[in-house]
Tab-separated table of C-alpha atoms in Angstrom:
chain	number	residue	atom	x	y	z
X	263	MET	CA	-21.079	31.018	-13.604
X	264	ASP	CA	-23.463	30.108	-16.425
X	265	LYS	CA	-20.596	29.534	-19.213
X	266	LEU	CA	-23.787	29.037	-21.975
X	267	ASN	CA	-24.779	32.692	-20.935
X	268	LEU	CA	-21.272	33.618	-21.484
X	269	MET	CA	-21.324	32.002	-24.876
X	270	THR	CA	-24.513	33.151	-25.653
X	271	SER	CA	-23.645	37.001	-25.339
X	272	PHE	CA	-20.854	36.794	-27.223
X	273	ILE	CA	-22.216	35.162	-30.012
X	274	ALA	CA	-24.908	37.902	-30.663
X	275	VAL	CA	-22.055	40.463	-30.182
X	276	ALA	CA	-20.066	38.792	-33.154
X	277	GLU	CA	-23.205	38.490	-35.053
X	278	GLU	CA	-24.506	42.126	-34.373
X	279	GLY	CA	-21.193	43.992	-34.457
X	280	THR	CA	-21.816	45.790	-31.561
X	281	TYR	CA	-22.509	45.805	-27.352
X	282	THR	CA	-25.766	48.095	-27.838
X	283	ALA	CA	-27.246	45.697	-30.737
X	284	ALA	CA	-26.320	42.649	-28.608
X	285	ALA	CA	-27.828	44.255	-25.493
X	286	LYS	CA	-30.886	44.908	-27.432
X	287	ARG	CA	-31.076	41.325	-29.312
X	288	LEU	CA	-30.853	39.213	-25.488
X	289	GLY	CA	-33.080	42.268	-23.839
X	290	LYS	CA	-29.977	42.690	-21.453
X	291	THR	CA	-28.042	45.853	-20.306
X	292	LYS	CA	-24.419	46.785	-22.456
X	293	ALA	CA	-22.780	46.766	-19.597
X	294	LEU	CA	-23.835	43.376	-18.588
X	295	ILE	CA	-23.338	41.926	-22.197
X	296	SER	CA	-19.614	43.510	-21.792
X	297	THR	CA	-18.874	41.783	-18.546
X	298	HIS	CA	-20.118	38.318	-19.882
X	299	VAL	CA	-17.698	38.798	-23.083
X	300	SER	CA	-14.647	39.789	-20.630
X	301	GLN	CA	-15.576	36.912	-18.212
X	302	LEU	CA	-15.837	34.378	-21.098
X	303	GLU	CA	-11.976	35.944	-22.237
X	304	GLY	CA	-10.804	35.319	-18.398
X	305	LEU	CA	-12.084	31.701	-18.549
X	306	LEU	CA	-10.416	30.890	-22.091
X	307	ASP	CA	-7.380	33.051	-21.450
X	308	VAL	CA	-7.263	34.510	-24.978
X	309	ARG	CA	-8.526	37.422	-26.614
X	310	LEU	CA	-11.615	36.948	-28.739
X	311	ILE	CA	-12.588	40.544	-29.797
X	312	THR	CA	-10.390	43.125	-30.510
X	313	ARG	CA	-11.724	46.592	-29.162
X	314	SER	CA	-11.172	50.481	-30.455
X	315	THR	CA	-13.268	53.578	-29.337
X	316	ARG	CA	-14.679	53.164	-32.842
X	317	SER	CA	-15.366	49.446	-33.761
X	318	MET	CA	-14.406	45.641	-32.773
X	319	GLN	CA	-13.593	42.961	-34.769
X	320	LEU	CA	-13.217	39.325	-33.616
X	321	THR	CA	-9.596	37.746	-33.731
X	322	PRO	CA	-8.832	35.076	-35.514
X	323	THR	CA	-9.309	32.840	-32.643
X	324	GLY	CA	-12.259	34.449	-31.746
X	325	GLN	CA	-14.118	33.710	-34.971
X	326	SER	CA	-12.970	29.910	-34.638
X	327	TYR	CA	-14.439	30.453	-31.079
X	328	TYR	CA	-17.812	31.751	-32.497
X	329	GLU	CA	-18.110	28.906	-35.222
X	330	GLU	CA	-18.069	26.059	-32.889
X	331	ALA	CA	-19.747	27.956	-30.057
X	332	LYS	CA	-22.829	28.562	-32.264
X	333	LYS	CA	-22.985	25.029	-33.197
X	334	VAL	CA	-22.571	23.765	-29.520
X	335	LEU	CA	-25.545	26.552	-28.876
X	336	ASP	CA	-27.684	25.247	-31.920
X	337	ASP	CA	-27.311	21.828	-31.261
X	338	ILE	CA	-28.189	22.328	-27.330
X	339	ALA	CA	-31.515	24.018	-28.606
X	340	THR	CA	-32.230	21.217	-30.790
X	341	LEU	CA	-31.849	18.805	-28.402
X	342	GLU	CA	-33.891	20.211	-25.602
X	343	ALA	CA	-37.052	20.803	-28.240
X	344	GLN	CA	-36.309	16.427	-28.705
X	345	VAL	CA	-36.137	16.086	-25.208
X	346	ARG	CA	-39.420	18.091	-24.178
X	347	GLN	CA	-40.968	15.790	-27.044
X	348	GLU	CA	-42.260	19.092	-28.869
X	349	HIS	CA	-43.192	18.329	-32.586
X	350	GLN	CA	-41.015	20.867	-34.062
X	351	THR	CA	-37.197	20.138	-34.868
X	352	LEU	CA	-36.050	23.418	-35.813
X	353	VAL	CA	-35.428	25.805	-32.994
X	354	GLY	CA	-33.323	29.262	-32.551
X	355	ARG	CA	-31.984	31.645	-35.071
X	356	LEU	CA	-30.912	30.890	-38.851
X	357	ARG	CA	-29.293	33.666	-40.457
X	358	ILE	CA	-29.085	32.864	-44.630
X	359	SER	CA	-28.185	34.767	-47.569
X	360	ALA	CA	-29.716	34.475	-50.909
X	361	PRO	CA	-29.951	36.483	-54.361
X	362	ALA	CA	-32.412	39.651	-53.970
X	363	THR	CA	-35.296	38.104	-56.453
X	364	PHE	CA	-34.959	34.946	-55.812
X	365	GLY	CA	-35.019	35.522	-51.762
X	366	GLU	CA	-38.375	37.663	-52.749
X	367	LEU	CA	-40.025	35.082	-55.143
X	368	VAL	CA	-39.109	31.618	-53.852
X	369	MET	CA	-37.239	31.959	-50.453
X	370	MET	CA	-40.026	34.192	-48.737
X	371	PRO	CA	-42.826	31.541	-48.956
X	372	PHE	CA	-40.814	28.949	-48.277
X	373	ILE	CA	-39.931	30.360	-45.111
X	374	ALA	CA	-43.378	31.627	-44.228
X	375	GLN	CA	-44.421	27.746	-44.128
X	376	ILE	CA	-41.526	26.791	-42.346
X	377	THR	CA	-41.777	29.269	-39.741
X	378	SER	CA	-45.105	28.269	-39.299
X	379	GLN	CA	-44.631	24.955	-39.035
X	380	ASN	CA	-41.643	25.455	-36.401
X	381	PRO	CA	-43.162	28.153	-33.759
X	382	GLN	CA	-39.781	28.348	-32.115
X	383	LEU	CA	-37.414	29.122	-35.061
X	384	ASN	CA	-36.583	32.564	-36.315
X	385	VAL	CA	-35.045	33.351	-39.654
X	386	GLU	CA	-33.028	36.674	-40.646
X	387	LEU	CA	-32.551	36.066	-44.723
X	388	MET	CA	-30.677	38.514	-46.127
X	389	LEU	CA	-31.060	39.429	-49.696
X	390	ASN	CA	-28.111	40.685	-51.525
X	391	ASP	CA	-26.970	40.133	-54.925
X	392	ARG	CA	-22.932	40.872	-53.879
X	393	TYR	CA	-21.159	37.855	-53.055
X	394	VAL	CA	-21.552	37.259	-49.380
X	395	ASP	CA	-18.331	35.668	-47.331
X	396	ILE	CA	-20.780	33.271	-45.112
X	397	VAL	CA	-18.101	32.452	-42.426
X	398	ALA	CA	-16.981	36.408	-41.921
X	399	GLU	CA	-20.338	37.975	-41.769
X	400	GLY	CA	-21.888	35.133	-39.655
X	401	PHE	CA	-24.458	33.368	-42.012
X	402	ASP	CA	-25.161	29.170	-41.420
X	403	ALA	CA	-25.729	28.901	-45.103
X	404	ALA	CA	-25.972	31.170	-48.343
X	405	ILE	CA	-27.958	29.792	-51.671
X	406	ARG	CA	-25.874	30.854	-54.834
X	407	ILE	CA	-27.148	30.364	-58.427
X	408	GLY	CA	-24.919	29.240	-61.041
X	409	HIS	CA	-21.681	26.881	-61.531
X	410	LEU	CA	-19.939	27.605	-58.349
X	411	GLU	CA	-15.915	28.676	-58.344
X	412	ASP	CA	-13.593	26.330	-56.351
X	413	SER	CA	-14.166	27.145	-52.485
X	414	THR	CA	-13.411	25.636	-48.695
X	415	LEU	CA	-17.180	25.635	-48.878
X	416	ILE	CA	-19.523	22.820	-48.868
X	417	ALA	CA	-22.455	23.105	-51.191
X	418	ARG	CA	-25.592	21.012	-51.604
X	419	PRO	CA	-27.515	20.924	-54.871
X	420	VAL	CA	-31.340	22.072	-54.111
X	421	GLY	CA	-32.584	22.017	-57.364
X	422	LYS	CA	-32.338	24.033	-60.911
X	423	ILE	CA	-33.723	27.140	-62.532
X	424	THR	CA	-34.265	27.939	-66.445
X	425	MET	CA	-33.079	30.618	-68.167
X	426	ARG	CA	-35.614	31.786	-70.660
X	427	LEU	CA	-35.600	34.219	-73.399
X	428	CYS	CA	-38.853	36.792	-73.192
X	429	ALA	CA	-40.560	39.641	-75.075
X	430	ALA	CA	-43.812	41.489	-74.506
X	431	PRO	CA	-46.473	40.505	-77.235
X	432	GLU	CA	-46.145	44.335	-78.265
X	433	PHE	CA	-42.595	44.026	-78.985
X	434	LEU	CA	-43.211	41.153	-81.329
X	435	GLU	CA	-46.025	43.068	-83.422
X	436	GLN	CA	-43.187	46.044	-83.991
X	437	HIS	CA	-39.912	43.775	-84.415
X	438	GLY	CA	-41.170	40.505	-85.345
X	439	MET	CA	-40.157	37.115	-83.959
X	440	PRO	CA	-36.294	36.647	-83.785
X	441	ALA	CA	-35.761	33.488	-86.026
X	442	SER	CA	-32.360	32.805	-84.421
X	443	PRO	CA	-29.942	33.606	-81.441
X	444	ASP	CA	-28.159	36.085	-84.046
X	445	ASP	CA	-31.305	38.092	-84.441
X	446	LEU	CA	-30.448	39.154	-80.585
X	447	CYS	CA	-27.156	41.700	-81.985
X	448	ASN	CA	-29.748	43.537	-83.635
X	449	LEU	CA	-33.116	43.971	-81.174
X	450	PRO	CA	-33.318	45.779	-78.301
X	451	CYS	CA	-32.477	44.112	-75.111
X	452	VAL	CA	-32.469	44.455	-71.188
X	453	PHE	CA	-29.353	42.925	-69.628
X	454	ASP	CA	-29.572	41.884	-65.526
X	455	THR	CA	-26.052	42.502	-64.756
X	456	ASN	CA	-26.322	39.823	-62.295
X	457	TYR	CA	-25.909	37.279	-65.283
X	458	ARG	CA	-22.208	36.143	-64.613
X	459	GLN	CA	-20.951	36.301	-68.313
X	460	ALA	CA	-20.585	40.168	-68.880
X	461	ASN	CA	-22.667	42.062	-71.717
X	462	ARG	CA	-23.308	38.242	-73.299
X	463	TRP	CA	-25.734	35.647	-73.034
X	464	GLY	CA	-24.851	32.035	-73.226
X	465	PHE	CA	-27.338	28.992	-75.042
X	466	THR	CA	-26.963	25.530	-75.679
X	467	HIS	CA	-28.144	23.821	-78.683
X	468	ALA	CA	-27.549	20.201	-79.761
X	469	GLY	CA	-25.359	19.510	-77.163
X	470	ARG	CA	-23.069	22.888	-78.414
X	471	ALA	CA	-22.682	25.612	-76.322
X	472	PHE	CA	-22.611	29.180	-77.710
X	473	ASP	CA	-22.985	32.687	-76.945
X	474	VAL	CA	-24.197	35.992	-78.535
X	475	LYS	CA	-23.525	39.464	-77.831
X	476	PRO	CA	-26.983	41.177	-77.661
X	477	ASN	CA	-27.947	44.757	-78.681
X	478	ILE	CA	-28.211	46.359	-74.862
X	479	ILE	CA	-30.276	49.199	-74.286
X	480	ALA	CA	-30.237	48.737	-70.575
X	481	ARG	CA	-28.491	47.137	-67.281
X	482	VAL	CA	-30.317	46.414	-64.337
X	483	ASN	CA	-28.942	44.711	-61.172
X	484	SER	CA	-32.228	42.827	-60.956
X	485	ALA	CA	-33.684	39.384	-62.934
X	486	LEU	CA	-37.607	41.060	-62.126
X	487	ALA	CA	-36.951	44.439	-62.764
X	488	ALA	CA	-35.286	43.445	-66.511
X	489	ALA	CA	-38.540	41.336	-67.001
X	490	ASN	CA	-40.668	44.373	-65.810
X	491	MET	CA	-38.615	46.560	-68.690
X	492	ALA	CA	-39.813	43.568	-71.312
X	493	LYS	CA	-42.873	43.912	-70.087
X	494	THR	CA	-43.869	47.292	-71.417
X	495	GLY	CA	-42.655	46.239	-74.663
X	496	ALA	CA	-39.587	47.787	-75.017
X	497	ALA	CA	-36.756	45.279	-74.747
X	498	ILE	CA	-35.957	41.608	-74.856
X	499	THR	CA	-34.873	39.610	-71.668
X	500	TYR	CA	-33.200	36.806	-70.789
X	501	ALA	CA	-34.308	35.844	-67.237
X	502	PRO	CA	-34.866	33.203	-64.897
X	503	ASP	CA	-38.149	31.162	-64.863
X	504	PHE	CA	-38.917	32.282	-61.313
X	505	ALA	CA	-38.707	36.168	-62.708
X	506	VAL	CA	-41.187	35.730	-65.646
X	507	GLN	CA	-43.437	32.642	-64.887
X	508	ASP	CA	-46.031	35.041	-63.741
X	509	SER	CA	-45.772	37.228	-66.678
X	510	LEU	CA	-45.551	34.046	-69.169
X	511	ALA	CA	-48.882	32.295	-67.298
X	512	LYS	CA	-50.780	35.491	-68.006
X	513	GLY	CA	-49.696	35.980	-71.449
X	514	ARG	CA	-48.096	39.588	-70.576
X	515	LEU	CA	-44.372	37.546	-71.940
X	516	ILE	CA	-43.497	34.807	-74.579
X	517	SER	CA	-40.830	32.865	-74.339
X	518	LEU	CA	-38.527	32.956	-77.420
X	519	LEU	CA	-36.687	30.438	-79.303
X	520	GLU	CA	-37.023	27.715	-77.066
X	521	GLU	CA	-35.122	25.332	-79.076
X	522	CYS	CA	-31.850	26.572	-78.333
X	523	CYS	CA	-32.507	29.337	-75.294
X	524	LEU	CA	-33.710	27.701	-72.318
X	525	THR	CA	-30.932	26.988	-70.407
X	526	GLU	CA	-30.601	25.224	-66.747
X	527	ILE	CA	-28.762	26.310	-64.103
X	528	PRO	CA	-28.140	24.688	-60.845
X	529	ILE	CA	-29.069	26.103	-57.430
X	530	ASN	CA	-26.655	25.336	-54.843
X	531	MET	CA	-26.839	25.926	-50.966
X	532	ILE	CA	-23.615	26.543	-49.632
X	533	TYR	CA	-22.427	26.434	-45.817
X	534	PRO	CA	-18.765	26.174	-44.026
X	535	HIS	CA	-17.115	22.776	-43.114
X	536	ARG	CA	-19.453	19.835	-42.234
X	537	LYS	CA	-17.766	19.785	-38.744
X	538	HIS	CA	-19.759	23.168	-38.124
X	539	LEU	CA	-23.195	22.097	-39.416
X	540	SER	CA	-25.984	21.678	-37.203
X	541	ALA	CA	-28.846	19.809	-36.770
X	542	LYS	CA	-31.134	23.077	-37.788
X	543	VAL	CA	-29.217	23.808	-41.112
X	544	THR	CA	-29.352	20.489	-41.745
X	545	THR	CA	-33.092	19.869	-41.299
X	546	PHE	CA	-33.530	23.493	-43.046
X	547	ILE	CA	-31.847	22.813	-46.360
X	548	GLU	CA	-33.527	19.329	-46.441
X	549	GLN	CA	-36.410	20.754	-46.472
X	550	PHE	CA	-36.028	23.532	-48.762
X	551	SER	CA	-34.350	21.082	-51.372
X	552	ALA	CA	-37.991	19.170	-50.910
X	553	TYR	CA	-39.703	22.372	-51.694
X	554	VAL	CA	-38.072	23.390	-54.649
X	555	GLN	CA	-38.319	20.164	-56.382
X	556	GLN	CA	-42.234	20.059	-55.474
X	557	ARG	CA	-42.316	23.394	-56.850
X	558	ASN	CA	-40.575	22.611	-59.950
X	559	ILE	CA	-42.790	19.887	-60.392
X	560	GLU	CA	-46.122	21.816	-59.677
X	561	GLU	CA	-44.913	24.259	-62.633
X	562	SER	CA	-44.085	21.763	-65.269
X	563	ASP	CA	-47.660	20.406	-64.989
């Protein structure tokens, strides 16, 4: 009996959520996948999955086994690549969660680069602005933008973003240039609801942090959508640099009050406890961190 084959089937069921989806992913029959899971449970003498007519979920033991088994298979795949003296060090499947706009504009170009360099790497990037439980939902790692709350997860700083107050030239022609952040209380603004301070924007000037409640005429859960509204000349927005840098370079947006309204926010890659971290995830994080640093250098030139 090939225990690694049984583990592969179990991991696919855990990640896909159904036997049918797991069978499709592995190119096997649903019956064979079910048999593999049952055989694995028999070998371990423990229940890994609870089943009903409508759903299935991992038992607490099954969740723990999934996390360790995934690391084992990842490390085996990496070891095999090294033994065969292949040039790529990243092989297998990698599941990453990231905020939508950041993932679209920053991570996808990096993923295009890293998968081209590592043909046996398969990346699944899930874009979602909600809080993701990376352990329960089977992610290897996730991007978090902003200061982190206390967590049992490990955080690796990979860079910073800069929040910018921006408006279109047409807006400034109609309303004039704001003289201070207090003017935002009376000027129309579009608010990205992913910003953690509800209905307020936080700034820093001369080492002093303060916040302002802008005159919000629209709310949207996307930094890029907020920037697009600002480009119409209808409102001011406070957005991360990756969402507005192209419009700033083309003159479609203008950065405002830079002496007090440029705020740096950390980018972190979070992942489960180090004992669950595979060589594949470690390499991915290191390369992404280098990519972000180089990107920041190029944009500052």
